[in-house]
């Protein structure tokens, strides 16, 4: 399906003077969604981009095949009626996992067909570690960056589940978020660290909890209470490459920088950063000198060490939600609340990606030229070359004597029809020479009535019954006489009732 797109270039003169190498010199717009874009994923080479949003659709963008109109070449709907909340490519880029508002995540191949679907858990089991899958809506699903067969997902049921997808998806570990009360503590964001041997996830109660995969403890190894405001939706967790520093983007309009070695207090708190969506991103730049996050209408960058604002790039009129920065092509892609995906790049520092599409000119359609549709007939389009459908195969099998075990007809002459046997020679001779009316074409009652007068005049077969047969005597009373007799009967009955009352009255006296 086609999607409307627009192209725009916005040049900024301060790109080369910022000293941080931010590729925000120009901007392109990839239009197609009609609601907010809440999920983005870019493969390793930076050739294919995935986008999903509140319109329940995942769109495929291929920079090696697009021209400057930026049309998505494919779209899929993971679950009907469920918003797409997270997308993640496998390390090889052959597959991607999609998390929606449904408890079951799905794995798709690179070109769109569904490969498998995760198992749904039993919602009536109180112990969430005993269920085979999630029992409530998902908030995210991500692929392990080092293992092609490992995926983790987390959601509203307060569990983080580790899946083995080498064959059929099956969960290998379940981590339950602990809260102060018995209520389920929903997990809103999660990330792997410590060489992908530990998990850190943010909960709806504002806490941060850490679990080690190598340990089989039901209690978190580390816990940070009140990391963000209780009840706010912490939308993102991002670790540096050395796994010593991480950033959390809170729903309380703050972004906090933490040191893993000292979790008692955050290193720094960035305030007054609007966060209207539950999937707003924050991330480190490829050289890890800058921290980026989405705000109202722009992408804001801060220095990692001095915590000073580096710059603010206006992107859209709405809210900048998802941010992806690919190191190979050095381009930033932003999913916005207006339904567009914006690509930020630098003509001197970026390569490939959107630049490949911008180098291709699209052919405008000349409306004055009319081309008649050509009729192409291929041999395999003819009925004799087509493969039989299952219904056609069943019909042919029923007609085959060896398959249906229908007894063969006896050799009694010509071929029958309608399940009837054929005629013999004598039957055919009689049929031609003996006239008879086929049954069902004449009413038998009319035939009898037609001979009634002749039978009464010459009772050949019933004359023996004339002396013994009773004669019919019909009532000749008219309707007026019947009505008069009925009135007289009623009058007599009423008079007799009056005489009986009078007689009883005299006896009483």
Short mmCIF file of N, CA and C in Angstrom, two decimals, residues 111-208:
data_model
loop_
_atom_site.label_atom_id
_atom_site.label_comp_id
_atom_site.label_asym_id
_atom_site.label_seq_id
_atom_site.Cartn_x
_atom_site.Cartn_y
_atom_site.Cartn_z
N UNK A 111 11.47 -9.81 5.91
CA UNK A 111 10.57 -9.30 4.88
C UNK A 111 9.11 -9.26 5.29
N UNK A 112 8.78 -9.67 6.51
CA UNK A 112 7.42 -9.48 7.00
C UNK A 112 6.63 -10.69 7.42
N UNK A 113 6.86 -11.90 6.87
CA UNK A 113 6.05 -13.05 7.31
C UNK A 113 6.28 -13.39 8.78
N UNK A 114 5.22 -13.87 9.44
CA UNK A 114 5.30 -14.24 10.84
C UNK A 114 6.05 -15.56 10.97
N UNK A 115 7.06 -15.59 11.83
CA UNK A 115 7.82 -16.80 12.07
C UNK A 115 7.25 -17.60 13.25
N UNK A 116 6.94 -16.94 14.34
CA UNK A 116 6.40 -17.64 15.50
C UNK A 116 5.73 -16.63 16.42
N UNK A 117 4.99 -17.15 17.39
CA UNK A 117 4.26 -16.35 18.35
C UNK A 117 4.54 -16.88 19.75
N UNK A 118 4.75 -15.97 20.68
CA UNK A 118 5.05 -16.39 22.04
C UNK A 118 3.81 -16.97 22.71
N UNK A 119 4.05 -17.74 23.76
CA UNK A 119 2.97 -18.42 24.47
C UNK A 119 2.30 -17.43 25.43
N UNK A 120 1.00 -17.60 25.59
CA UNK A 120 0.26 -16.79 26.55
C UNK A 120 0.09 -17.57 27.85
N UNK A 121 0.26 -16.89 28.98
CA UNK A 121 0.18 -17.54 30.28
C UNK A 121 -1.25 -17.70 30.77
N UNK A 122 -1.36 -18.44 31.87
CA UNK A 122 -2.65 -18.68 32.50
C UNK A 122 -2.93 -17.55 33.49
N UNK A 123 -3.94 -16.77 33.23
CA UNK A 123 -4.23 -15.60 34.05
C UNK A 123 -4.82 -15.96 35.40
N UNK A 124 -5.21 -17.22 35.60
CA UNK A 124 -5.83 -17.61 36.86
C UNK A 124 -4.81 -18.15 37.87
N UNK A 125 -3.55 -18.26 37.48
CA UNK A 125 -2.52 -18.69 38.42
C UNK A 125 -2.00 -17.48 39.18
N UNK A 126 -1.95 -17.57 40.48
CA UNK A 126 -1.48 -16.45 41.29
C UNK A 126 0.03 -16.33 41.27
N UNK A 127 0.75 -17.45 41.17
CA UNK A 127 2.21 -17.43 41.12
C UNK A 127 2.63 -17.20 39.67
N UNK A 128 3.10 -16.00 39.37
CA UNK A 128 3.43 -15.63 38.00
C UNK A 128 4.63 -16.40 37.46
N UNK A 129 5.43 -16.98 38.34
CA UNK A 129 6.57 -17.76 37.87
C UNK A 129 6.14 -19.12 37.32
N UNK A 130 4.91 -19.55 37.58
CA UNK A 130 4.42 -20.84 37.12
C UNK A 130 3.75 -20.76 35.74
N UNK A 131 3.45 -19.57 35.30
CA UNK A 131 2.78 -19.44 34.00
C UNK A 131 3.80 -19.57 32.87
N UNK A 132 3.30 -19.97 31.70
CA UNK A 132 4.18 -20.20 30.55
C UNK A 132 4.43 -18.93 29.75
N UNK A 133 3.78 -17.84 30.12
CA UNK A 133 3.96 -16.59 29.38
C UNK A 133 3.31 -15.44 30.12
N UNK A 134 3.30 -14.29 29.48
CA UNK A 134 2.70 -13.10 30.08
C UNK A 134 1.18 -13.25 30.13
N UNK A 135 0.60 -12.63 31.13
CA UNK A 135 -0.86 -12.67 31.31
C UNK A 135 -1.48 -11.29 31.17
N UNK A 136 -0.68 -10.28 30.89
CA UNK A 136 -1.19 -8.91 30.71
C UNK A 136 -0.43 -8.26 29.56
N UNK A 137 -0.84 -7.07 29.22
CA UNK A 137 -0.27 -6.37 28.06
C UNK A 137 1.23 -6.17 28.22
N UNK A 138 1.93 -6.24 27.10
CA UNK A 138 3.37 -6.02 27.09
C UNK A 138 3.69 -4.53 27.05
N UNK A 139 4.86 -4.20 27.58
CA UNK A 139 5.40 -2.85 27.45
C UNK A 139 6.62 -2.82 26.54
N UNK A 140 7.24 -3.98 26.33
CA UNK A 140 8.41 -4.00 25.46
C UNK A 140 8.94 -5.41 25.28
N UNK A 141 9.72 -5.58 24.22
CA UNK A 141 10.42 -6.84 23.93
C UNK A 141 11.67 -6.49 23.15
N UNK A 142 12.81 -7.05 23.57
CA UNK A 142 14.08 -6.70 22.95
C UNK A 142 14.89 -7.96 22.71
N UNK A 143 15.73 -7.89 21.69
CA UNK A 143 16.61 -8.99 21.35
C UNK A 143 17.95 -8.80 22.06
N UNK A 144 18.51 -9.90 22.53
CA UNK A 144 19.85 -9.87 23.10
C UNK A 144 20.83 -9.47 22.01
N UNK A 145 21.66 -8.47 22.28
CA UNK A 145 22.57 -7.95 21.26
C UNK A 145 23.72 -8.90 20.94
N UNK A 146 23.91 -9.95 21.75
CA UNK A 146 25.01 -10.88 21.53
C UNK A 146 24.55 -12.30 21.24
N UNK A 147 23.29 -12.61 21.42
CA UNK A 147 22.79 -13.97 21.26
C UNK A 147 21.60 -13.94 20.31
N UNK A 148 21.71 -14.68 19.20
CA UNK A 148 20.66 -14.71 18.19
C UNK A 148 19.42 -15.44 18.67
N UNK A 149 19.54 -16.28 19.70
CA UNK A 149 18.44 -17.12 20.15
C UNK A 149 17.83 -16.67 21.47
N UNK A 150 18.09 -15.44 21.90
CA UNK A 150 17.59 -15.02 23.20
C UNK A 150 16.87 -13.68 23.08
N UNK A 151 15.64 -13.67 23.61
CA UNK A 151 14.80 -12.48 23.62
C UNK A 151 14.24 -12.32 25.02
N UNK A 152 14.09 -11.09 25.47
CA UNK A 152 13.43 -10.85 26.75
C UNK A 152 12.28 -9.88 26.54
N UNK A 153 11.23 -10.09 27.33
CA UNK A 153 10.03 -9.26 27.25
C UNK A 153 9.56 -8.92 28.65
N UNK A 154 8.85 -7.82 28.77
CA UNK A 154 8.35 -7.36 30.06
C UNK A 154 7.03 -6.64 29.83
N UNK A 155 6.22 -6.59 30.90
CA UNK A 155 4.91 -5.99 30.69
C UNK A 155 4.20 -5.62 31.97
N UNK A 156 2.90 -5.49 31.81
CA UNK A 156 2.06 -4.97 32.88
C UNK A 156 1.82 -5.98 33.99
N UNK A 157 2.09 -7.25 33.73
CA UNK A 157 1.90 -8.26 34.77
C UNK A 157 3.03 -8.28 35.80
N UNK A 158 4.04 -7.40 35.64
CA UNK A 158 5.11 -7.29 36.62
C UNK A 158 6.17 -8.36 36.50
N UNK A 159 6.33 -8.97 35.33
CA UNK A 159 7.35 -9.98 35.13
C UNK A 159 8.22 -9.62 33.94
N UNK A 160 9.47 -10.04 34.00
CA UNK A 160 10.40 -9.99 32.88
C UNK A 160 10.76 -11.43 32.55
N UNK A 161 10.53 -11.81 31.30
CA UNK A 161 10.70 -13.21 30.90
C UNK A 161 11.78 -13.32 29.84
N UNK A 162 12.66 -14.29 30.04
CA UNK A 162 13.75 -14.57 29.12
C UNK A 162 13.34 -15.77 28.26
N UNK A 163 13.43 -15.61 26.94
CA UNK A 163 12.92 -16.61 25.99
C UNK A 163 14.05 -17.18 25.16
N UNK A 164 13.94 -18.47 24.88
CA UNK A 164 14.81 -19.15 23.94
C UNK A 164 14.02 -19.35 22.66
N UNK A 165 14.47 -18.72 21.56
CA UNK A 165 13.73 -18.76 20.30
C UNK A 165 14.48 -19.55 19.25
N UNK A 166 15.34 -20.47 19.66
CA UNK A 166 16.09 -21.27 18.69
C UNK A 166 15.16 -22.17 17.88
N UNK A 167 14.10 -22.68 18.50
CA UNK A 167 13.13 -23.51 17.79
C UNK A 167 11.74 -22.95 18.02
N UNK A 168 11.05 -23.47 18.99
CA UNK A 168 9.75 -22.93 19.41
C UNK A 168 9.98 -22.04 20.62
N UNK A 169 9.44 -20.81 20.64
CA UNK A 169 9.69 -19.92 21.78
C UNK A 169 9.26 -20.54 23.10
N UNK A 170 10.18 -20.63 24.02
CA UNK A 170 9.88 -21.13 25.36
C UNK A 170 10.67 -20.28 26.35
N UNK A 171 10.07 -19.99 27.47
CA UNK A 171 10.72 -19.15 28.45
C UNK A 171 11.70 -19.98 29.27
N UNK A 172 12.84 -19.38 29.58
CA UNK A 172 13.87 -20.06 30.36
C UNK A 172 13.99 -19.49 31.77
N UNK A 173 13.68 -18.21 31.95
CA UNK A 173 13.74 -17.60 33.28
C UNK A 173 12.61 -16.60 33.42
N UNK A 174 12.15 -16.44 34.65
CA UNK A 174 11.09 -15.47 34.97
C UNK A 174 11.55 -14.66 36.17
N UNK A 175 11.53 -13.35 36.02
CA UNK A 175 11.89 -12.43 37.11
C UNK A 175 10.65 -11.60 37.45
N UNK A 176 10.28 -11.63 38.71
CA UNK A 176 9.08 -10.94 39.17
C UNK A 176 9.48 -9.69 39.92
N UNK A 177 8.91 -8.56 39.50
CA UNK A 177 9.18 -7.29 40.18
C UNK A 177 8.53 -7.29 41.55
N UNK A 178 9.29 -6.89 42.56
CA UNK A 178 8.80 -6.87 43.93
C UNK A 178 8.32 -5.47 44.29
N UNK A 179 7.18 -5.43 44.95
CA UNK A 179 6.63 -4.17 45.41
C UNK A 179 6.36 -4.19 46.90
N UNK A 180 5.98 -3.07 47.42
CA UNK A 180 5.70 -2.97 48.86
C UNK A 180 4.38 -3.65 49.21
N UNK A 181 3.47 -3.71 48.28
CA UNK A 181 2.17 -4.33 48.52
C UNK A 181 2.08 -5.61 47.70
N UNK A 182 0.96 -6.29 47.84
CA UNK A 182 0.74 -7.53 47.10
C UNK A 182 0.29 -7.29 45.67
N UNK A 183 0.06 -6.05 45.29
CA UNK A 183 -0.37 -5.75 43.94
C UNK A 183 0.78 -5.96 42.96
N UNK A 184 0.42 -6.25 41.72
CA UNK A 184 1.43 -6.45 40.69
C UNK A 184 2.14 -5.13 40.39
N UNK A 185 3.45 -5.20 40.30
CA UNK A 185 4.28 -4.03 40.07
C UNK A 185 4.70 -4.05 38.61
N UNK A 186 3.99 -3.32 37.78
CA UNK A 186 4.23 -3.36 36.34
C UNK A 186 5.63 -2.86 36.01
N UNK A 187 6.26 -3.52 35.03
CA UNK A 187 7.58 -3.13 34.54
C UNK A 187 7.38 -2.28 33.30
N UNK A 188 7.93 -1.08 33.32
CA UNK A 188 7.72 -0.13 32.23
C UNK A 188 8.92 -0.01 31.30
N UNK A 189 10.11 -0.35 31.76
CA UNK A 189 11.32 -0.27 30.92
C UNK A 189 12.34 -1.25 31.48
N UNK A 190 13.19 -1.78 30.59
CA UNK A 190 14.18 -2.76 31.01
C UNK A 190 15.37 -2.72 30.06
N UNK A 191 16.52 -3.17 30.57
CA UNK A 191 17.73 -3.22 29.76
C UNK A 191 18.69 -4.23 30.36
N UNK A 192 19.58 -4.76 29.51
CA UNK A 192 20.60 -5.71 29.95
C UNK A 192 21.93 -4.97 30.14
N UNK A 193 22.72 -5.42 31.10
CA UNK A 193 24.05 -4.85 31.33
C UNK A 193 24.93 -5.94 31.92
N UNK A 194 26.15 -5.55 32.29
CA UNK A 194 27.11 -6.49 32.85
C UNK A 194 27.35 -7.65 31.88
N UNK A 195 27.73 -7.26 30.64
CA UNK A 195 27.98 -8.25 29.58
C UNK A 195 26.75 -9.12 29.34
N UNK A 196 25.58 -8.50 29.41
CA UNK A 196 24.30 -9.18 29.18
C UNK A 196 24.07 -10.34 30.15
N UNK A 197 24.58 -10.20 31.37
CA UNK A 197 24.37 -11.20 32.40
C UNK A 197 23.44 -10.71 33.50
N UNK A 198 22.98 -9.47 33.41
CA UNK A 198 22.10 -8.91 34.44
C UNK A 198 21.03 -8.07 33.76
N UNK A 199 19.93 -7.91 34.49
CA UNK A 199 18.81 -7.09 34.04
C UNK A 199 18.60 -5.95 35.02
N UNK A 200 18.25 -4.80 34.48
CA UNK A 200 17.78 -3.68 35.29
C UNK A 200 16.47 -3.21 34.70
N UNK A 201 15.42 -3.14 35.52
CA UNK A 201 14.14 -2.68 35.00
C UNK A 201 13.51 -1.69 35.97
N UNK A 202 12.72 -0.81 35.38
CA UNK A 202 12.00 0.23 36.12
C UNK A 202 10.56 -0.20 36.30
N UNK A 203 10.00 0.11 37.47
CA UNK A 203 8.65 -0.33 37.82
C UNK A 203 7.73 0.88 37.96
N UNK A 204 6.46 0.58 37.99
CA UNK A 204 5.46 1.63 38.05
C UNK A 204 5.45 2.31 39.41
N UNK A 205 6.00 1.68 40.43
CA UNK A 205 6.06 2.31 41.75
C UNK A 205 7.24 3.26 41.89
N UNK A 206 7.98 3.48 40.79
CA UNK A 206 9.11 4.40 40.80
C UNK A 206 10.43 3.78 41.17
N UNK A 207 10.50 2.50 41.42
CA UNK A 207 11.73 1.85 41.85
C UNK A 207 12.48 1.28 40.65
N UNK A 208 13.77 1.02 40.86
CA UNK A 208 14.63 0.32 39.91
C UNK A 208 15.10 -0.96 40.58
#
